PDB file of C-alpha atoms in Angstrom:
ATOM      1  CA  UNK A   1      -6.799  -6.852   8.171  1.00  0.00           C
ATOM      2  CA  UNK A   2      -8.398  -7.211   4.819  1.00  0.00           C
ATOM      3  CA  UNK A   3      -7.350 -10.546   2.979  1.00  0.00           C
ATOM      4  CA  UNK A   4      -5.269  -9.798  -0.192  1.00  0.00           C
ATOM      5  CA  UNK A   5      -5.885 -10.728  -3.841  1.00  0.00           C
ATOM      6  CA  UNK A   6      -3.699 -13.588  -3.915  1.00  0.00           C
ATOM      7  CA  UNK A   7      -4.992 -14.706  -0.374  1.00  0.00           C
ATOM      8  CA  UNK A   8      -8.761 -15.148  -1.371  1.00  0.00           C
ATOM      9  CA  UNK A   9      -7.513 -16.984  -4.028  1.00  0.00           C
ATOM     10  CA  UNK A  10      -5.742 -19.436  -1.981  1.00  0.00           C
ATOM     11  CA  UNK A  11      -8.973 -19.211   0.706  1.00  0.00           C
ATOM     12  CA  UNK A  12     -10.912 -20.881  -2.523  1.00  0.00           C
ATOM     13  CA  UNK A  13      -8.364 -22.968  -2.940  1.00  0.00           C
ATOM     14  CA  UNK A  14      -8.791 -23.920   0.677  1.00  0.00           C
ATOM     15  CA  UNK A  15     -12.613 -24.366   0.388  1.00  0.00           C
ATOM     16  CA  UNK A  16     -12.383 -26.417  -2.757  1.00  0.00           C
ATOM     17  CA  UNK A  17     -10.239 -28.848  -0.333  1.00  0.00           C
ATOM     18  CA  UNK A  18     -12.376 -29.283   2.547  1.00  0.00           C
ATOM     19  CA  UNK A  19     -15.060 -29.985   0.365  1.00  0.00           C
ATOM     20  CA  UNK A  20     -13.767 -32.381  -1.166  1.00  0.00           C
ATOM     21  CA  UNK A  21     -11.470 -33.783   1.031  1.00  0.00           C
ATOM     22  CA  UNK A  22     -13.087 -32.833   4.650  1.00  0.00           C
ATOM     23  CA  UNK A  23     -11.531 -33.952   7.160  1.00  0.00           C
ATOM     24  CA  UNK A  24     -10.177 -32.350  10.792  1.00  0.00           C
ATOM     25  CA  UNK A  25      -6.372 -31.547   9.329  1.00  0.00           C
ATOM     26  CA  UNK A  26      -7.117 -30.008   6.569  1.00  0.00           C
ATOM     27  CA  UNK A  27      -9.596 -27.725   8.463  1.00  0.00           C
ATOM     28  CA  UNK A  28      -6.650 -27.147  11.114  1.00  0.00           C
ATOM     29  CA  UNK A  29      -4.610 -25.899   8.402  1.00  0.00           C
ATOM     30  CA  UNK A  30      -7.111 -23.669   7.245  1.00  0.00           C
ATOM     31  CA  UNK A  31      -7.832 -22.302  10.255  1.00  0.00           C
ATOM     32  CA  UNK A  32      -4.370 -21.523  10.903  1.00  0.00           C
ATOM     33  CA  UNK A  33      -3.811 -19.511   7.153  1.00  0.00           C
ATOM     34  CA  UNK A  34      -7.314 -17.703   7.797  1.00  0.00           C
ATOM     35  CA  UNK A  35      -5.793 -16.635  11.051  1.00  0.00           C
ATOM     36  CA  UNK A  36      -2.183 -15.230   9.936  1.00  0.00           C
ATOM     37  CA  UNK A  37      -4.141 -13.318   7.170  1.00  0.00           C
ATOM     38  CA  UNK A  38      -6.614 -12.044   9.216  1.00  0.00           C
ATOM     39  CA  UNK A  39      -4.150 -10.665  11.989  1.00  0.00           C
ATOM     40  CA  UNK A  40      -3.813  -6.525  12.048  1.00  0.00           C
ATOM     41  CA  UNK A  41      -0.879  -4.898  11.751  1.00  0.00           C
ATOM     42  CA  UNK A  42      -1.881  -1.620  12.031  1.00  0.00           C
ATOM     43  CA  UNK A  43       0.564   1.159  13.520  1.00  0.00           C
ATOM     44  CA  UNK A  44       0.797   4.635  14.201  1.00  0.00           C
ATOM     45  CA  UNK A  45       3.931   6.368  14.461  1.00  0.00           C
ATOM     46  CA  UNK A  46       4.219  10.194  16.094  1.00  0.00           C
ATOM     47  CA  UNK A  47       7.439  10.587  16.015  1.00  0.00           C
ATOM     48  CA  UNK A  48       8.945  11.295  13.030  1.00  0.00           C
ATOM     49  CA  UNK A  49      12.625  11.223  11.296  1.00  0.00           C
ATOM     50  CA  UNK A  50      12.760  15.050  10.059  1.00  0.00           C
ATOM     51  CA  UNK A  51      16.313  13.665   8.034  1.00  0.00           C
ATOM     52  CA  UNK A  52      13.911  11.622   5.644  1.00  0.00           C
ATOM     53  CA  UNK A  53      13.650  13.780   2.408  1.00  0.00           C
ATOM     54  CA  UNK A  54      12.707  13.070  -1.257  1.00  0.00           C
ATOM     55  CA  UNK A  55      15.109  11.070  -3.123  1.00  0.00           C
ATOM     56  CA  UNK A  56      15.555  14.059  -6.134  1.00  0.00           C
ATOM     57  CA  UNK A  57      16.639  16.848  -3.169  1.00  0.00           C
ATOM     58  CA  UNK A  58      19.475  14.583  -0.416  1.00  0.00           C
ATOM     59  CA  UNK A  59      20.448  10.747  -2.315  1.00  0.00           C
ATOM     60  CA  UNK A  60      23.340  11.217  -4.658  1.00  0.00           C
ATOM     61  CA  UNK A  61      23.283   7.522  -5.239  1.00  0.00           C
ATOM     62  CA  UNK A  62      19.674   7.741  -6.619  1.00  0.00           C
ATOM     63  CA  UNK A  63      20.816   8.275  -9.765  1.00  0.00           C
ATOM     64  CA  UNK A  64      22.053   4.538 -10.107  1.00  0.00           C
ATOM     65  CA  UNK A  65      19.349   2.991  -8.186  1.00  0.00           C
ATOM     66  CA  UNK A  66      16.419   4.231  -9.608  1.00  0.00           C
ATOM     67  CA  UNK A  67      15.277   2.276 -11.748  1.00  0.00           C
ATOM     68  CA  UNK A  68      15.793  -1.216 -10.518  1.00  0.00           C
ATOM     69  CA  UNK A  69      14.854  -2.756  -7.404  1.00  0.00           C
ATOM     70  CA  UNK A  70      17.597  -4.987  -5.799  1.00  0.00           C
ATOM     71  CA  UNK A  71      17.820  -8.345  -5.307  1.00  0.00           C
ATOM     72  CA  UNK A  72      15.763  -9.280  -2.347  1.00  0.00           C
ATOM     73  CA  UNK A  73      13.740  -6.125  -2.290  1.00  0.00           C
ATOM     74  CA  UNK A  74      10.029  -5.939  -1.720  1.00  0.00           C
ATOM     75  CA  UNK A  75       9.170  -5.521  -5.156  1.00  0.00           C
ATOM     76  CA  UNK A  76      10.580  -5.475  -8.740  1.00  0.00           C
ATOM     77  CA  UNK A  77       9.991  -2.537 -11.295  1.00  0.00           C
ATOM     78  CA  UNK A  78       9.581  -4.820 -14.284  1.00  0.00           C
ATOM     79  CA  UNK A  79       6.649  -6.746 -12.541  1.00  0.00           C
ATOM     80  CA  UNK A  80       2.895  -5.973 -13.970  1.00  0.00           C
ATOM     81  CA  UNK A  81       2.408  -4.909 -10.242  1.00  0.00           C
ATOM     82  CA  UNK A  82       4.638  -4.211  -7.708  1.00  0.00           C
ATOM     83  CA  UNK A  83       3.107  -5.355  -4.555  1.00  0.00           C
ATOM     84  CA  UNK A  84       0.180  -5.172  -2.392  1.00  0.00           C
ATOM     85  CA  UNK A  85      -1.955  -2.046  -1.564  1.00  0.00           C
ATOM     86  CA  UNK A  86      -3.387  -0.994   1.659  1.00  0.00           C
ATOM     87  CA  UNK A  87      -6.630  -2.780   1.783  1.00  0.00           C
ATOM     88  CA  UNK A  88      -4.705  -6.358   0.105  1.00  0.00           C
ATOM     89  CA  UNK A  89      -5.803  -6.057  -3.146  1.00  0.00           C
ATOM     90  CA  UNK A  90      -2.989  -5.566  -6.218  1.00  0.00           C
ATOM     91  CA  UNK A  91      -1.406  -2.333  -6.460  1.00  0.00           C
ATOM     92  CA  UNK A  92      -2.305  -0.029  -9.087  1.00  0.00           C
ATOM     93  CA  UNK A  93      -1.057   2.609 -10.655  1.00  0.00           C
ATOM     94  CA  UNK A  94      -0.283   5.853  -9.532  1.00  0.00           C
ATOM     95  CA  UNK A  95       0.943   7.985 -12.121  1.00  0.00           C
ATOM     96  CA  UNK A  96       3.160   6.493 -15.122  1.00  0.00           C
ATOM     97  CA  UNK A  97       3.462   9.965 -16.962  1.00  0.00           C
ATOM     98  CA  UNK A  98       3.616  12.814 -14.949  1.00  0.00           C
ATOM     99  CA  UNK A  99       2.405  15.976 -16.718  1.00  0.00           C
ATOM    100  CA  UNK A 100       3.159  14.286 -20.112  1.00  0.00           C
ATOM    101  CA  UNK A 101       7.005  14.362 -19.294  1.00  0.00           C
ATOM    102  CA  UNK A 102       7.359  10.890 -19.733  1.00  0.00           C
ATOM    103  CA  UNK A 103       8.471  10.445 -16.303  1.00  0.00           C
ATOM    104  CA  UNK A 104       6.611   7.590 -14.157  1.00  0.00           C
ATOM    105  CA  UNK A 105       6.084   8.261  -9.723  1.00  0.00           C
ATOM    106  CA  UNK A 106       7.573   5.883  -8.134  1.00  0.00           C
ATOM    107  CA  UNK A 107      10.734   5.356  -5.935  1.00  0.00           C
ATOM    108  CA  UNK A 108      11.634   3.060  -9.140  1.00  0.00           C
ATOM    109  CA  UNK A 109      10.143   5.892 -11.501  1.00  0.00           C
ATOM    110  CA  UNK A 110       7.652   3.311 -12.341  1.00  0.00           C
ATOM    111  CA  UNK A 111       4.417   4.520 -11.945  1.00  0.00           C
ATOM    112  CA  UNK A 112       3.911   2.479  -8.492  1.00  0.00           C
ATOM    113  CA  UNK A 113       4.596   3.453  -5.130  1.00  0.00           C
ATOM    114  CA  UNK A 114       6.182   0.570  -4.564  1.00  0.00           C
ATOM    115  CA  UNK A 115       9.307   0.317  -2.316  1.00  0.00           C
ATOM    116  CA  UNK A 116      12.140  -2.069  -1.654  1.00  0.00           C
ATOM    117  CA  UNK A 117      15.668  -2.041   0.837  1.00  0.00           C
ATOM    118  CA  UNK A 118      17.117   0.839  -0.939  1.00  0.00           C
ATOM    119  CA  UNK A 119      13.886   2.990  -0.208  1.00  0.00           C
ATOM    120  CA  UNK A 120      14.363   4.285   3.401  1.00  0.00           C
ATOM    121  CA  UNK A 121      12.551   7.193   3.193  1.00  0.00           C
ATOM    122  CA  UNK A 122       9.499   4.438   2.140  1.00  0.00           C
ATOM    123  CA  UNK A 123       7.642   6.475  -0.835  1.00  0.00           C
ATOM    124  CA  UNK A 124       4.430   4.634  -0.480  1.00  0.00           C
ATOM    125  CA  UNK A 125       1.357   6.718  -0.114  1.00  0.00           C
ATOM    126  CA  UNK A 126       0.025   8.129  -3.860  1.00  0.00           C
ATOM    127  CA  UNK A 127      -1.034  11.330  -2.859  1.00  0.00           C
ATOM    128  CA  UNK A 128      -2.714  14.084  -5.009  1.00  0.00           C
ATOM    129  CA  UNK A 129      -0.466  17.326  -4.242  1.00  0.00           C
ATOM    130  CA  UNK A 130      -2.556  21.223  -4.180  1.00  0.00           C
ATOM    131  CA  UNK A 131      -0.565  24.070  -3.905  1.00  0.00           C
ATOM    132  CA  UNK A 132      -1.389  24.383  -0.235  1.00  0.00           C
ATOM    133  CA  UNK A 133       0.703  21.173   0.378  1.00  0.00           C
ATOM    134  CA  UNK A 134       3.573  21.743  -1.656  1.00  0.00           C
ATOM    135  CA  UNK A 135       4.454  25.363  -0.293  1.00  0.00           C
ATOM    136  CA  UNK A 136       3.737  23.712   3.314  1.00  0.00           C
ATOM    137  CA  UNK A 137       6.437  20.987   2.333  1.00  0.00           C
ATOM    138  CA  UNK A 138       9.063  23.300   1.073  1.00  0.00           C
ATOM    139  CA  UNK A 139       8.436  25.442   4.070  1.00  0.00           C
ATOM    140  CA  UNK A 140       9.651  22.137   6.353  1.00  0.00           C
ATOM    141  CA  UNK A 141      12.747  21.393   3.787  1.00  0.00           C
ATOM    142  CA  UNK A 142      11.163  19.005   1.306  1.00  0.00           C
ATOM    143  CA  UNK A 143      11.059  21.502  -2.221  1.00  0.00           C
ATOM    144  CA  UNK A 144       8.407  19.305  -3.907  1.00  0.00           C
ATOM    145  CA  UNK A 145       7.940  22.026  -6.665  1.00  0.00           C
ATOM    146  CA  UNK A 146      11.439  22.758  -8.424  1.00  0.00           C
ATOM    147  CA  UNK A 147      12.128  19.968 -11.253  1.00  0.00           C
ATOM    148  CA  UNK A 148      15.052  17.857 -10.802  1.00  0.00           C
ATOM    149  CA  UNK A 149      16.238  16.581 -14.352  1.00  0.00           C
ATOM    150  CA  UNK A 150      19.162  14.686 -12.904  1.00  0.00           C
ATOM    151  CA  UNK A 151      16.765  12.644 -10.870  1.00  0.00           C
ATOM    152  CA  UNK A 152      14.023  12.466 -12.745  1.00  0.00           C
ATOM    153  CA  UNK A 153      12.045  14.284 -10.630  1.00  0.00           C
ATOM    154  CA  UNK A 154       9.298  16.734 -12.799  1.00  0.00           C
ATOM    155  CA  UNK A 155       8.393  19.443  -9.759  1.00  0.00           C
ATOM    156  CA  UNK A 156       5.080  18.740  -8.983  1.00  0.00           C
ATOM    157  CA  UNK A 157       2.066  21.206  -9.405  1.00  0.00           C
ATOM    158  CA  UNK A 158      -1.241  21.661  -8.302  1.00  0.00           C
ATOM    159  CA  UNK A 159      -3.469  18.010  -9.087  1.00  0.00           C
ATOM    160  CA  UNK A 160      -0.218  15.662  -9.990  1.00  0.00           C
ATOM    161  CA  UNK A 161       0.068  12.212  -8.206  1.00  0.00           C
ATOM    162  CA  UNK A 162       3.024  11.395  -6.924  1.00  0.00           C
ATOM    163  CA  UNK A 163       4.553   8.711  -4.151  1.00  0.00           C
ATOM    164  CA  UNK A 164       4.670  10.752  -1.145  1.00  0.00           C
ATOM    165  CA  UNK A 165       7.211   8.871   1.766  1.00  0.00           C
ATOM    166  CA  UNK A 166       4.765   7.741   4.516  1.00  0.00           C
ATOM    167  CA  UNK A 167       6.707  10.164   6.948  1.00  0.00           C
ATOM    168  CA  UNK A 168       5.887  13.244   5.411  1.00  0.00           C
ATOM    169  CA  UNK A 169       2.586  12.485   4.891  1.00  0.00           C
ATOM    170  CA  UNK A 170       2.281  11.757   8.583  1.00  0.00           C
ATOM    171  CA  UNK A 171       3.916  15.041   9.033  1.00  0.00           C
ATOM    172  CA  UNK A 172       1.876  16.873   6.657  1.00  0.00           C
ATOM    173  CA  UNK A 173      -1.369  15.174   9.121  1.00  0.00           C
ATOM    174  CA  UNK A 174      -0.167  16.057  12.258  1.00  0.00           C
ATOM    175  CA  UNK A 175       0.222  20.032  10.798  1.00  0.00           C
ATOM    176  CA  UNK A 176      -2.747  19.484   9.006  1.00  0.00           C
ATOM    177  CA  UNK A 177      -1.657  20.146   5.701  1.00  0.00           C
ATOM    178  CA  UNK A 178      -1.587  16.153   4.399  1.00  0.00           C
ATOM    179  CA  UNK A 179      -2.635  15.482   0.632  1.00  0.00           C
ATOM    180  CA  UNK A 180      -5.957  13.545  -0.234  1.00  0.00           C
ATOM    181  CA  UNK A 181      -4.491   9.930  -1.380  1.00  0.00           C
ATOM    182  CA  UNK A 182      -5.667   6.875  -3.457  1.00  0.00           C
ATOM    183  CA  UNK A 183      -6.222   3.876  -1.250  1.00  0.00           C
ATOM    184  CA  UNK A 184      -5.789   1.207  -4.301  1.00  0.00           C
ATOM    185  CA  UNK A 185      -2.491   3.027  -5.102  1.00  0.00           C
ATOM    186  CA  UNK A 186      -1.179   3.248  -1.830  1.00  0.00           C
ATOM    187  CA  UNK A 187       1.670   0.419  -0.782  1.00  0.00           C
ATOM    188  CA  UNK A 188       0.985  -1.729   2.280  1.00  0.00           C
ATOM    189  CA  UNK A 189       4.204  -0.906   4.042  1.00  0.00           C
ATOM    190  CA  UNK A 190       2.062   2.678   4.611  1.00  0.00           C
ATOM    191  CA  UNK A 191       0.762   0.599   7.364  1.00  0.00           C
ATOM    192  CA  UNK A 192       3.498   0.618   9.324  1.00  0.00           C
ATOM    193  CA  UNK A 193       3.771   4.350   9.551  1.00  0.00           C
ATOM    194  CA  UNK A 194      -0.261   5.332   9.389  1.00  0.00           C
ATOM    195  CA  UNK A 195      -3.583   3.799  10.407  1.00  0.00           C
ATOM    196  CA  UNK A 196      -5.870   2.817   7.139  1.00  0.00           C
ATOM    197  CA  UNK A 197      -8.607   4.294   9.223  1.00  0.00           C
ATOM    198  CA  UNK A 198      -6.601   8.081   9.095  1.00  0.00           C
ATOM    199  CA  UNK A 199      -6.288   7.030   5.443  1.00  0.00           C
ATOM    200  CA  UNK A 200      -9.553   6.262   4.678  1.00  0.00           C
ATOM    201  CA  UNK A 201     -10.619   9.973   5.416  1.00  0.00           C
ATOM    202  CA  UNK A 202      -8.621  11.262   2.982  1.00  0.00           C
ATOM    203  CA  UNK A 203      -9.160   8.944   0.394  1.00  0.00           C
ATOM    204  CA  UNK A 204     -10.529   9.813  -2.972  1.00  0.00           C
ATOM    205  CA  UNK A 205     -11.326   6.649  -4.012  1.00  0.00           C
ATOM    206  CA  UNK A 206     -13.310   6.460  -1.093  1.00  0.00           C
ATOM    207  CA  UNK A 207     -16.156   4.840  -2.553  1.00  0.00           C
ATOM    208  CA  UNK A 208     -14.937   2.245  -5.323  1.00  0.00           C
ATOM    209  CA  UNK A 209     -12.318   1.256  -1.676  1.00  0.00           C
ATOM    210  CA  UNK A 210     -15.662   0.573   0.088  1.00  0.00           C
ATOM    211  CA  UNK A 211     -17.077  -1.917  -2.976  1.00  0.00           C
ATOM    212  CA  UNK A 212     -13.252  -3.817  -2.498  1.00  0.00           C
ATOM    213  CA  UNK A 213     -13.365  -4.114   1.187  1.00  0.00           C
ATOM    214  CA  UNK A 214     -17.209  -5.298   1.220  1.00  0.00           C
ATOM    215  CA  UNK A 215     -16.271  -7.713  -1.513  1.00  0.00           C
ATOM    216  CA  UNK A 216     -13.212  -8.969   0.569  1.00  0.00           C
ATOM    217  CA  UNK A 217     -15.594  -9.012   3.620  1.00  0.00           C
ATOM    218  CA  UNK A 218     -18.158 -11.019   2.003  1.00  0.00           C
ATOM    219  CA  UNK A 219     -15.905 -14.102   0.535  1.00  0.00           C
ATOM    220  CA  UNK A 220     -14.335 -13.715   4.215  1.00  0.00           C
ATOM    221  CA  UNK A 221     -17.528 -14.503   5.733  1.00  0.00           C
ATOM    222  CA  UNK A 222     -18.274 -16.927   3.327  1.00  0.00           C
ATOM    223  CA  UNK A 223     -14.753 -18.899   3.935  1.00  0.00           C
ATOM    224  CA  UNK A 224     -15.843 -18.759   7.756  1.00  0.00           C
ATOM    225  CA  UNK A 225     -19.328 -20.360   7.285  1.00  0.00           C
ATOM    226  CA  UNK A 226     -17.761 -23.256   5.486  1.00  0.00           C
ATOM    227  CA  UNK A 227     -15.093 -23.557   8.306  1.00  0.00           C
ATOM    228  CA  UNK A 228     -17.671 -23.497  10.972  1.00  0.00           C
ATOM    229  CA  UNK A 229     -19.856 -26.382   8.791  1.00  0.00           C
ATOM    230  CA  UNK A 230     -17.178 -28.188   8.615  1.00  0.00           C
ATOM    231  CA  UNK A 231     -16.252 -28.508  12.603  1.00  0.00           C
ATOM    232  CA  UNK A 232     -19.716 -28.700  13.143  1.00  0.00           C
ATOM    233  CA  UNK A 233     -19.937 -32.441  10.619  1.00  0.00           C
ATOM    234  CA  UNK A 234     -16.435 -33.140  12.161  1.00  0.00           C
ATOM    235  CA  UNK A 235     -17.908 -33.062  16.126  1.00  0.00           C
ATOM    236  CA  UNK A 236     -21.255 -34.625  14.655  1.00  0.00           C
ATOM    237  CA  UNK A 237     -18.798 -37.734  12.907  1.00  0.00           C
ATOM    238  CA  UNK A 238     -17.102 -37.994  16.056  1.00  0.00           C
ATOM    239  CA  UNK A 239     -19.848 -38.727  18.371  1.00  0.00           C
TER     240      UNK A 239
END
């Protein structure tokens, strides 16, 4: 899996201190960050929990949690951020104003698809609704079109963002109705629900995605050169 933002950071940091440094622990340690990073997590889940709906249409206790993420949740809605997206990088924006209503996407109405413990139905994946997917997701008992004041929920039309739960985007997939998506917008806990290879197809930043993860892939590479150069002078010092 792709390092994060903060994570190649701390990989310089890493390489700044075997340089200096060198020695055989602090390339043991290294080793053993570059390999929790680097571990996949990928998962695919068939089977999905129908019950799951959209906040605005079956929580009556949105109302009161909307807008701030509880203590110990995954992310905060006052952060510049909230979180990490699907290939590690920072996660950006989805939509902030939908339609000019003034209402933000968001399972904290904050623009982000960010998610915390209060967010079971996880509303992670920034998807670009058409008409074709909305009248499919009303037809399955998730009414994606009809505004919701009370909840601050706009009804969505044709070419708004929104923070689709990872579920029904699955669901959408597997009936081959699912939304095109925005990779950089998309929360990482969408990995626990869909591959970022299924993803990837339907991406529409498809392209700008690609620079990121050849960027992350080259500073990887270039992290694992030093590491090797560095056991290689350790076993040359030792004999």
């Amino acid at each position: 899996l792709l390092l994060r933002g903060a994570q190649v950071e701390l990989g310089s940091n890493i390489m700044a201190s075997i340089l200096h440094h060198g020695g055989l622990l602090v390339l043991t340690v290294a080793a053993a960050v570059l390999l929790v990073t680097l571990t996949p997590t990928l998962a695919w889940v068939p089977t999905l929990n129908h019950n799951i709906m959209h906040p605005s249409s079956t929580d009556a206790s949105f109302k009161t949690t909307q807008l701030t993420a509880e203590q110990g949740d995954d992310d905060t809605s006052d952060a510049k951020y909230s979180g990490y997206n699907v290939l590690g990088t920072e996660l950006s924006c989805c939509c902030s104003n939908v339609r000019e209503t003034g209402i933000g996407t968001g399972f904290y109405r904050n623009g982000f698809c960010s998610t915390g413990d209060n967010d079971v139905g996880r509303h992670t994946v920034c998807v670009q609704v058409t008409e074709e997917f909305l009248s499919y997701s009303k037809s399955v008992g998730n009414d994606l079109s009809t505004p919701m004041p009370d909840y601050l929920f706009p009804g969505l039309k044709e070419g708004d963002r929104w923070c689709l739960c990872a579920q029904r985007w699955a669901q959408a997939y597997n009936a081959g109705k699912a939304p095109k998506l925005f990779l950089q917008s998309t929360h990482e806990k969408t990995l626990d629900f869909i591959p970022l290879d299924v993803m990837k197809v339907f991406a529409i930043d498809a392209e700008e995605s690609a620079s990121v993860i050849n960027k992350l892939d080259l500073q990887r590479s270039q992290l694992n050169e030093i590491l090797k150069k560095e056991v290689t002078d350790n076993d040359e010092a030792f004999q």
